[in-house]
PDB file of C-alpha atoms in Angstrom:
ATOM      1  CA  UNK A   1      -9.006  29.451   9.601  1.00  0.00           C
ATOM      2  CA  UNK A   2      -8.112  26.089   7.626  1.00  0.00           C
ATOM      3  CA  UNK A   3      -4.472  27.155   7.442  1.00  0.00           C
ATOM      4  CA  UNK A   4      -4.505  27.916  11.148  1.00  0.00           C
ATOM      5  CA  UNK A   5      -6.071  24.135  12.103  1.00  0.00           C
ATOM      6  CA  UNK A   6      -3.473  22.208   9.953  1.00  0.00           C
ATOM      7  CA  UNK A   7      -0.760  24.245  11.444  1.00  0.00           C
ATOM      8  CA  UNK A   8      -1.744  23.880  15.153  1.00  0.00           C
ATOM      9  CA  UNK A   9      -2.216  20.389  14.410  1.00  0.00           C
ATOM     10  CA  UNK A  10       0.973  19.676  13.029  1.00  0.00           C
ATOM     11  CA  UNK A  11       2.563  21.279  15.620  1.00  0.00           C
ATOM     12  CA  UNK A  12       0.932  19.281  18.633  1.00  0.00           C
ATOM     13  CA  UNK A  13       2.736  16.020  17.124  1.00  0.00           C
ATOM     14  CA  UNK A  14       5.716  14.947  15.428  1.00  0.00           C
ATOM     15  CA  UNK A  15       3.778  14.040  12.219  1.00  0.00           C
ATOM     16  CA  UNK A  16       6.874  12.688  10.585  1.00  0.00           C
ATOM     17  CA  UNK A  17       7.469   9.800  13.190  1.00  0.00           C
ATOM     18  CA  UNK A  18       3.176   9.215  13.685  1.00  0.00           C
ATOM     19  CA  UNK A  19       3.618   8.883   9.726  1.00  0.00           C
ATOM     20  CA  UNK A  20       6.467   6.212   9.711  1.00  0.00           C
ATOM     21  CA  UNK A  21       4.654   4.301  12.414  1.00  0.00           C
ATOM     22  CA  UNK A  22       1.545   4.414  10.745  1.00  0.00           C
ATOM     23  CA  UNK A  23       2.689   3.090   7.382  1.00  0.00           C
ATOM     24  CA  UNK A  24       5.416   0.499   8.264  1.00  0.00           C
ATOM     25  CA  UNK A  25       2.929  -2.234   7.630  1.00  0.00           C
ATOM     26  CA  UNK A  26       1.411  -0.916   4.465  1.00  0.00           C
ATOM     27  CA  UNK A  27       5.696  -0.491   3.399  1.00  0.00           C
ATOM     28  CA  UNK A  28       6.613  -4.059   4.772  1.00  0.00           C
ATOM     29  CA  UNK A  29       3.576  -5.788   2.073  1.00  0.00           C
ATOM     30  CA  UNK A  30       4.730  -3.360  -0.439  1.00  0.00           C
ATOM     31  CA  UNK A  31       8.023  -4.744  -0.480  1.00  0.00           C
ATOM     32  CA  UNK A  32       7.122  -8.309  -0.008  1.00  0.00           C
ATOM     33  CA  UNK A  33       5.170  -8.303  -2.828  1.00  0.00           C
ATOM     34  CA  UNK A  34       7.264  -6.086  -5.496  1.00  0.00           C
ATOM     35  CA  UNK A  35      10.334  -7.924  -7.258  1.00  0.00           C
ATOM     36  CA  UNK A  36      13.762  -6.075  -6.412  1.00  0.00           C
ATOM     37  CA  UNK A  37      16.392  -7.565  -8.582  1.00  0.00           C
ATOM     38  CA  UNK A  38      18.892  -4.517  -9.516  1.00  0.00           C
ATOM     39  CA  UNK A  39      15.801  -2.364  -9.364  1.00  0.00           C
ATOM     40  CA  UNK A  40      15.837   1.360  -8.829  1.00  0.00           C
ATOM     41  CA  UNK A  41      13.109   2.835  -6.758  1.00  0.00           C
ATOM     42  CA  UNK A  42      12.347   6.709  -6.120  1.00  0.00           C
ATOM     43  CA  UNK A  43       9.888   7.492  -3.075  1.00  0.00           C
ATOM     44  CA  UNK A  44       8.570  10.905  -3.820  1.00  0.00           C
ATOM     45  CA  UNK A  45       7.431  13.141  -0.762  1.00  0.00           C
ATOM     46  CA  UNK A  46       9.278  10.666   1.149  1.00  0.00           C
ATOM     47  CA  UNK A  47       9.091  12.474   4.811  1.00  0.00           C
ATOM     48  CA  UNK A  48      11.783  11.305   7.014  1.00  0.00           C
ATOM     49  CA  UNK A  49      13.057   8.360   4.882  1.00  0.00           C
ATOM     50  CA  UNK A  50      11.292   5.509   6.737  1.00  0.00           C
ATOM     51  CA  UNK A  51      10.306   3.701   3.086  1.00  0.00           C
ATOM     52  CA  UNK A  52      13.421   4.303   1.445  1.00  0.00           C
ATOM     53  CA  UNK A  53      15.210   2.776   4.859  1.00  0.00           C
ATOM     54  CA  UNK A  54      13.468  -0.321   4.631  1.00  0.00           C
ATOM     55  CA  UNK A  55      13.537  -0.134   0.984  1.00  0.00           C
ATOM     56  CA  UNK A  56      17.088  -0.192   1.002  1.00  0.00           C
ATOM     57  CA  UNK A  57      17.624  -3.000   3.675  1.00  0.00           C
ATOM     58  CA  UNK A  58      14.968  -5.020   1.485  1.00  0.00           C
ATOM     59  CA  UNK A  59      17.578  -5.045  -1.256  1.00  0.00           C
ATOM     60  CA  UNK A  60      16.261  -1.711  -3.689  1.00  0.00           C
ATOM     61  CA  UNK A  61      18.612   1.009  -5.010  1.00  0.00           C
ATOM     62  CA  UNK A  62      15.932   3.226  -3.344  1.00  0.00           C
ATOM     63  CA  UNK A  63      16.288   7.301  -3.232  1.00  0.00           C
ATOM     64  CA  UNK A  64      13.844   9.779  -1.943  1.00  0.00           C
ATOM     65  CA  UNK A  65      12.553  13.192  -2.682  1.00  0.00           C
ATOM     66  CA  UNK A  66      11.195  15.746  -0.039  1.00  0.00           C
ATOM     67  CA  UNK A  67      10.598  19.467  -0.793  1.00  0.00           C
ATOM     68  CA  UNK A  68      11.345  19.813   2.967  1.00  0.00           C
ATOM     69  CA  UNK A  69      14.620  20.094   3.791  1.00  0.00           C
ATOM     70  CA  UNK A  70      14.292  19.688   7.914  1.00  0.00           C
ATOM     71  CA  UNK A  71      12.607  16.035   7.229  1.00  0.00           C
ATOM     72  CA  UNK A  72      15.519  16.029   4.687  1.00  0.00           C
ATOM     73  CA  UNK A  73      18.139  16.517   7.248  1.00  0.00           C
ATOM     74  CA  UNK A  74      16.185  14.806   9.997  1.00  0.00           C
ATOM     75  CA  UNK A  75      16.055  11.219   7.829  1.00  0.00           C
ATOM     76  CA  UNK A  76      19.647  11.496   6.966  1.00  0.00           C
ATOM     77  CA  UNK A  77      20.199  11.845  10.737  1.00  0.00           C
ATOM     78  CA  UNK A  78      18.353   8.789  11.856  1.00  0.00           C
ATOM     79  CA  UNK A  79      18.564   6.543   9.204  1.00  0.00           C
ATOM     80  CA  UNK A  80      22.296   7.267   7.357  1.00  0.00           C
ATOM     81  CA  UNK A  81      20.811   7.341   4.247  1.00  0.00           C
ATOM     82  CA  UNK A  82      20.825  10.027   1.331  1.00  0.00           C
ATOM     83  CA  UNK A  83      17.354  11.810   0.446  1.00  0.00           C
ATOM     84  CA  UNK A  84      17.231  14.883  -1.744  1.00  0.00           C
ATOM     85  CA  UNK A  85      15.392  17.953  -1.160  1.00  0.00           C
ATOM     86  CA  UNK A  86      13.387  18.646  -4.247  1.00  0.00           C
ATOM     87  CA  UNK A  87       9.740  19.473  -5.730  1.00  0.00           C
ATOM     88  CA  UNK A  88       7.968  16.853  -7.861  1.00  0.00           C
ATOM     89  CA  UNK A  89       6.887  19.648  -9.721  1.00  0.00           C
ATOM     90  CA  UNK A  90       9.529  21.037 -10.489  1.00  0.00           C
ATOM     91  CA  UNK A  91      11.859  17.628 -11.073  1.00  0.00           C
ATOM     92  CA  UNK A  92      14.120  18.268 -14.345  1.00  0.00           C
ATOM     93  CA  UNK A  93      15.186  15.128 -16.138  1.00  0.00           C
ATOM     94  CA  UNK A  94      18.538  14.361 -15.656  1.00  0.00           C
ATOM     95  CA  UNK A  95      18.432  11.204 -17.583  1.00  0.00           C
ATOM     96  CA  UNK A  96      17.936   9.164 -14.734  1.00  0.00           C
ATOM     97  CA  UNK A  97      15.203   6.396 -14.568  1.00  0.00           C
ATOM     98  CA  UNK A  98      13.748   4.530 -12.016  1.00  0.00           C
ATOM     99  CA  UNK A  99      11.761   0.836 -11.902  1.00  0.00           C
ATOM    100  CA  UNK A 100       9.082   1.806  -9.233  1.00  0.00           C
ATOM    101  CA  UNK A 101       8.344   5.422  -8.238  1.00  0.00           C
ATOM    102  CA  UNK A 102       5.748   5.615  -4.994  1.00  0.00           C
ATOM    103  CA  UNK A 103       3.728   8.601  -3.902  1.00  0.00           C
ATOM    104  CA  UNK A 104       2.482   8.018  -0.335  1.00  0.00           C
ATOM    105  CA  UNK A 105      -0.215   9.687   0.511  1.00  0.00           C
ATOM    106  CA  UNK A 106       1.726  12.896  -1.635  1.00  0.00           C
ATOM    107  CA  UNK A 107       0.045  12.810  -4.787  1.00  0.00           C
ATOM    108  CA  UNK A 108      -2.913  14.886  -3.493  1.00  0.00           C
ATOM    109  CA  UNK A 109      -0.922  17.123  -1.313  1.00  0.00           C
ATOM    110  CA  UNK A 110       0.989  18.399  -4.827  1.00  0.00           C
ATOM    111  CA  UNK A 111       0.803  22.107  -6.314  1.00  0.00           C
ATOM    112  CA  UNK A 112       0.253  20.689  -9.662  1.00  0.00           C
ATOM    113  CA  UNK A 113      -0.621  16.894 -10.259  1.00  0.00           C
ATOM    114  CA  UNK A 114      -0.697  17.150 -13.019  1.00  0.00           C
ATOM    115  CA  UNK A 115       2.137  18.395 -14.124  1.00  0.00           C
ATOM    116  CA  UNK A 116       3.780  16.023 -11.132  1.00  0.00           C
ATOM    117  CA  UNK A 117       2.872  12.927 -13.393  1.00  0.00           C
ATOM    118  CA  UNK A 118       4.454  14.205 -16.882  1.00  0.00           C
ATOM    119  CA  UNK A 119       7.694  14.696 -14.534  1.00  0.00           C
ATOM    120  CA  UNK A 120       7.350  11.372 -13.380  1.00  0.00           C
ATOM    121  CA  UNK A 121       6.749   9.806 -16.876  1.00  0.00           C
ATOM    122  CA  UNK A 122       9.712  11.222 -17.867  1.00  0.00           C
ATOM    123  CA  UNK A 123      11.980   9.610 -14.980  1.00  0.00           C
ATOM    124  CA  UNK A 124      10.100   5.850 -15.021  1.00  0.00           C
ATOM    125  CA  UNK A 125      12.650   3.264 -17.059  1.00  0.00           C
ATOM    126  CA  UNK A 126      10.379   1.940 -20.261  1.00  0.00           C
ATOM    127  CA  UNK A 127       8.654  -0.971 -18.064  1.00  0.00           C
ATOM    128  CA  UNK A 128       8.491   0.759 -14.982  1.00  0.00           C
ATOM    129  CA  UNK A 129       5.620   1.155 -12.599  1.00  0.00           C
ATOM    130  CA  UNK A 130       4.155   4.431 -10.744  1.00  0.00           C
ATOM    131  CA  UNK A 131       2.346   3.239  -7.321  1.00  0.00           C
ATOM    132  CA  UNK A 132       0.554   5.908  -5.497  1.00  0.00           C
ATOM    133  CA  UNK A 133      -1.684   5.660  -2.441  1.00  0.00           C
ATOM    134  CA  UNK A 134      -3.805   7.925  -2.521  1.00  0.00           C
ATOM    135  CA  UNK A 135      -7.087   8.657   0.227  1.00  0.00           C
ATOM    136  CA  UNK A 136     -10.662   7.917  -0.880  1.00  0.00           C
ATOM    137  CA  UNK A 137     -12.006  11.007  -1.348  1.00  0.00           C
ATOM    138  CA  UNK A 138     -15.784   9.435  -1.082  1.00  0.00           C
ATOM    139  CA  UNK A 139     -14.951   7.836   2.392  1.00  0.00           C
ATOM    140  CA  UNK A 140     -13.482  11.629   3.988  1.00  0.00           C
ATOM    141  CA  UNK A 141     -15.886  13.150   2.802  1.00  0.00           C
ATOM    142  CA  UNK A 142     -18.857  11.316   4.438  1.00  0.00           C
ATOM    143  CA  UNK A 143     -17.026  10.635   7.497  1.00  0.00           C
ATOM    144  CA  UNK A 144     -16.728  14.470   7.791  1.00  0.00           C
ATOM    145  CA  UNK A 145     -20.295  15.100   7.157  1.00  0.00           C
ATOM    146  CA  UNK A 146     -20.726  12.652  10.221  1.00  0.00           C
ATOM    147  CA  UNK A 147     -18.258  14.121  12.142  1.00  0.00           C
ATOM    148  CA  UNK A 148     -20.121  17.331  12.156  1.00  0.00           C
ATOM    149  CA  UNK A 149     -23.438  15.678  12.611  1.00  0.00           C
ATOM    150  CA  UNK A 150     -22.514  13.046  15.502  1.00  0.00           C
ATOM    151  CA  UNK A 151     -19.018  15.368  17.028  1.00  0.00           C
ATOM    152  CA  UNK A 152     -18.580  13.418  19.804  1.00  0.00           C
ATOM    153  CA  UNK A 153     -19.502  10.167  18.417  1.00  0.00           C
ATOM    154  CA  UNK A 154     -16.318  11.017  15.809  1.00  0.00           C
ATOM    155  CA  UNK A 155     -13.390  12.683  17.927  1.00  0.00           C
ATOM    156  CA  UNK A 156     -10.857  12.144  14.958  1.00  0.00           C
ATOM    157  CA  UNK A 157      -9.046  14.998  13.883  1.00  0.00           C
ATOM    158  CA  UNK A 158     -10.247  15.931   9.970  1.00  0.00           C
ATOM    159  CA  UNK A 159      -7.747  14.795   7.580  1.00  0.00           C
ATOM    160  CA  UNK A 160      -7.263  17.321   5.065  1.00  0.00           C
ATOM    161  CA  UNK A 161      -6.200  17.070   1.359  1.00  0.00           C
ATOM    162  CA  UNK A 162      -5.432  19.890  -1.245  1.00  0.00           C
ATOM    163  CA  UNK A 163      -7.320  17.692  -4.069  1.00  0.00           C
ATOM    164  CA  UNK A 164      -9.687  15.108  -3.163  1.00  0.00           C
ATOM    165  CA  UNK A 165      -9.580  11.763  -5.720  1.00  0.00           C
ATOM    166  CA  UNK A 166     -12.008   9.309  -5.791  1.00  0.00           C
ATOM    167  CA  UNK A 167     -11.173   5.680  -6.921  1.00  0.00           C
ATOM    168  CA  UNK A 168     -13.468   6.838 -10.557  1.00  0.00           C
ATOM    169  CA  UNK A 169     -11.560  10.106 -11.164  1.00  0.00           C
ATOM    170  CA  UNK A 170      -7.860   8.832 -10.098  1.00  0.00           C
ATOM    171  CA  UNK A 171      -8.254   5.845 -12.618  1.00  0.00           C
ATOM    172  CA  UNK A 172      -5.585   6.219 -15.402  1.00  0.00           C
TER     173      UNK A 172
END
């Protein structure tokens, strides 16, 4: 079953360190290119911490929000630094604000997007900015439609997403 395959997948790996490797690049240009004077920064679905690390050594007041508390207590562990264990969904406005907010590679992973983004709005300052990176639904979709036509041409493990964006629909 599909819940079976993401589950035996996740458990052949340590998806939490592939995912830090992976994105350390894509988190370096990030920062290089986004101004961090006395800015606040909130990575939601943050994993492990690896972004809010770097975040913070780049100069941001950054924080970080995971709904799962082992990656919770795992980042705290190897990076020192303090992530909450919390649901997007669910976030209640504590009158806290933040400059930047980043979903990687969360936003289509959520219960609720939907509702996600009106508890976002509600914790961005009055000029702040919401960056999400989000997977192109169009390219999954045909590479899965050639992985199934070509299998051993494609030996890549399907990637797979509880809502599928493309660039049209996620436009805002």
């Amino acid at each position: 079953s599909y819940h079976e395959e993401i589950k035996q997948y996740y458990q052949e790996s340590d998806p939490s360190e592939t995912v830090a490797r992976a994105r350390i690049k894509i988190h370096q240009r990030f920062l290089e290119h986004v101004s961090v004077q006395g800015k606040r920064l909130c990575d939601i679905g943050c994993g492990i911490g690896a972004f809010v690390h770097h975040a913070q050594k780049a100069g941001w007041d950054a924080e970080g929000m995971e709904c799962s508390a082992e990656l919770v207590q795992k980042g705290k562990e190897q990076y020192g630094i303090s992530l909450s264990t919390a649901d997007v969904t669910d976030w209640q406005s504590n009158g806290a604000t933040y400059d930047v907010i980043t979903l990687w590679n969360v936003f289509d992973e959520l219960s609720d997007p939907w509702r996600a983004l009106d508890n976002i709005h509600a914790h961005l300052s009055k000029d702040g900015q919401l960056f999400l990176r989000i997977p192109n639904a169009s390219f999954h979709y045909t590479m899965g439609r050639l992985q199934k036509i070509f299998p051993r041409l494609f030996k890549v493990n399907p990637i797979y997403h509880r809502f599928n964006f493309t660039p049209k629909a996620i436009r805002l």
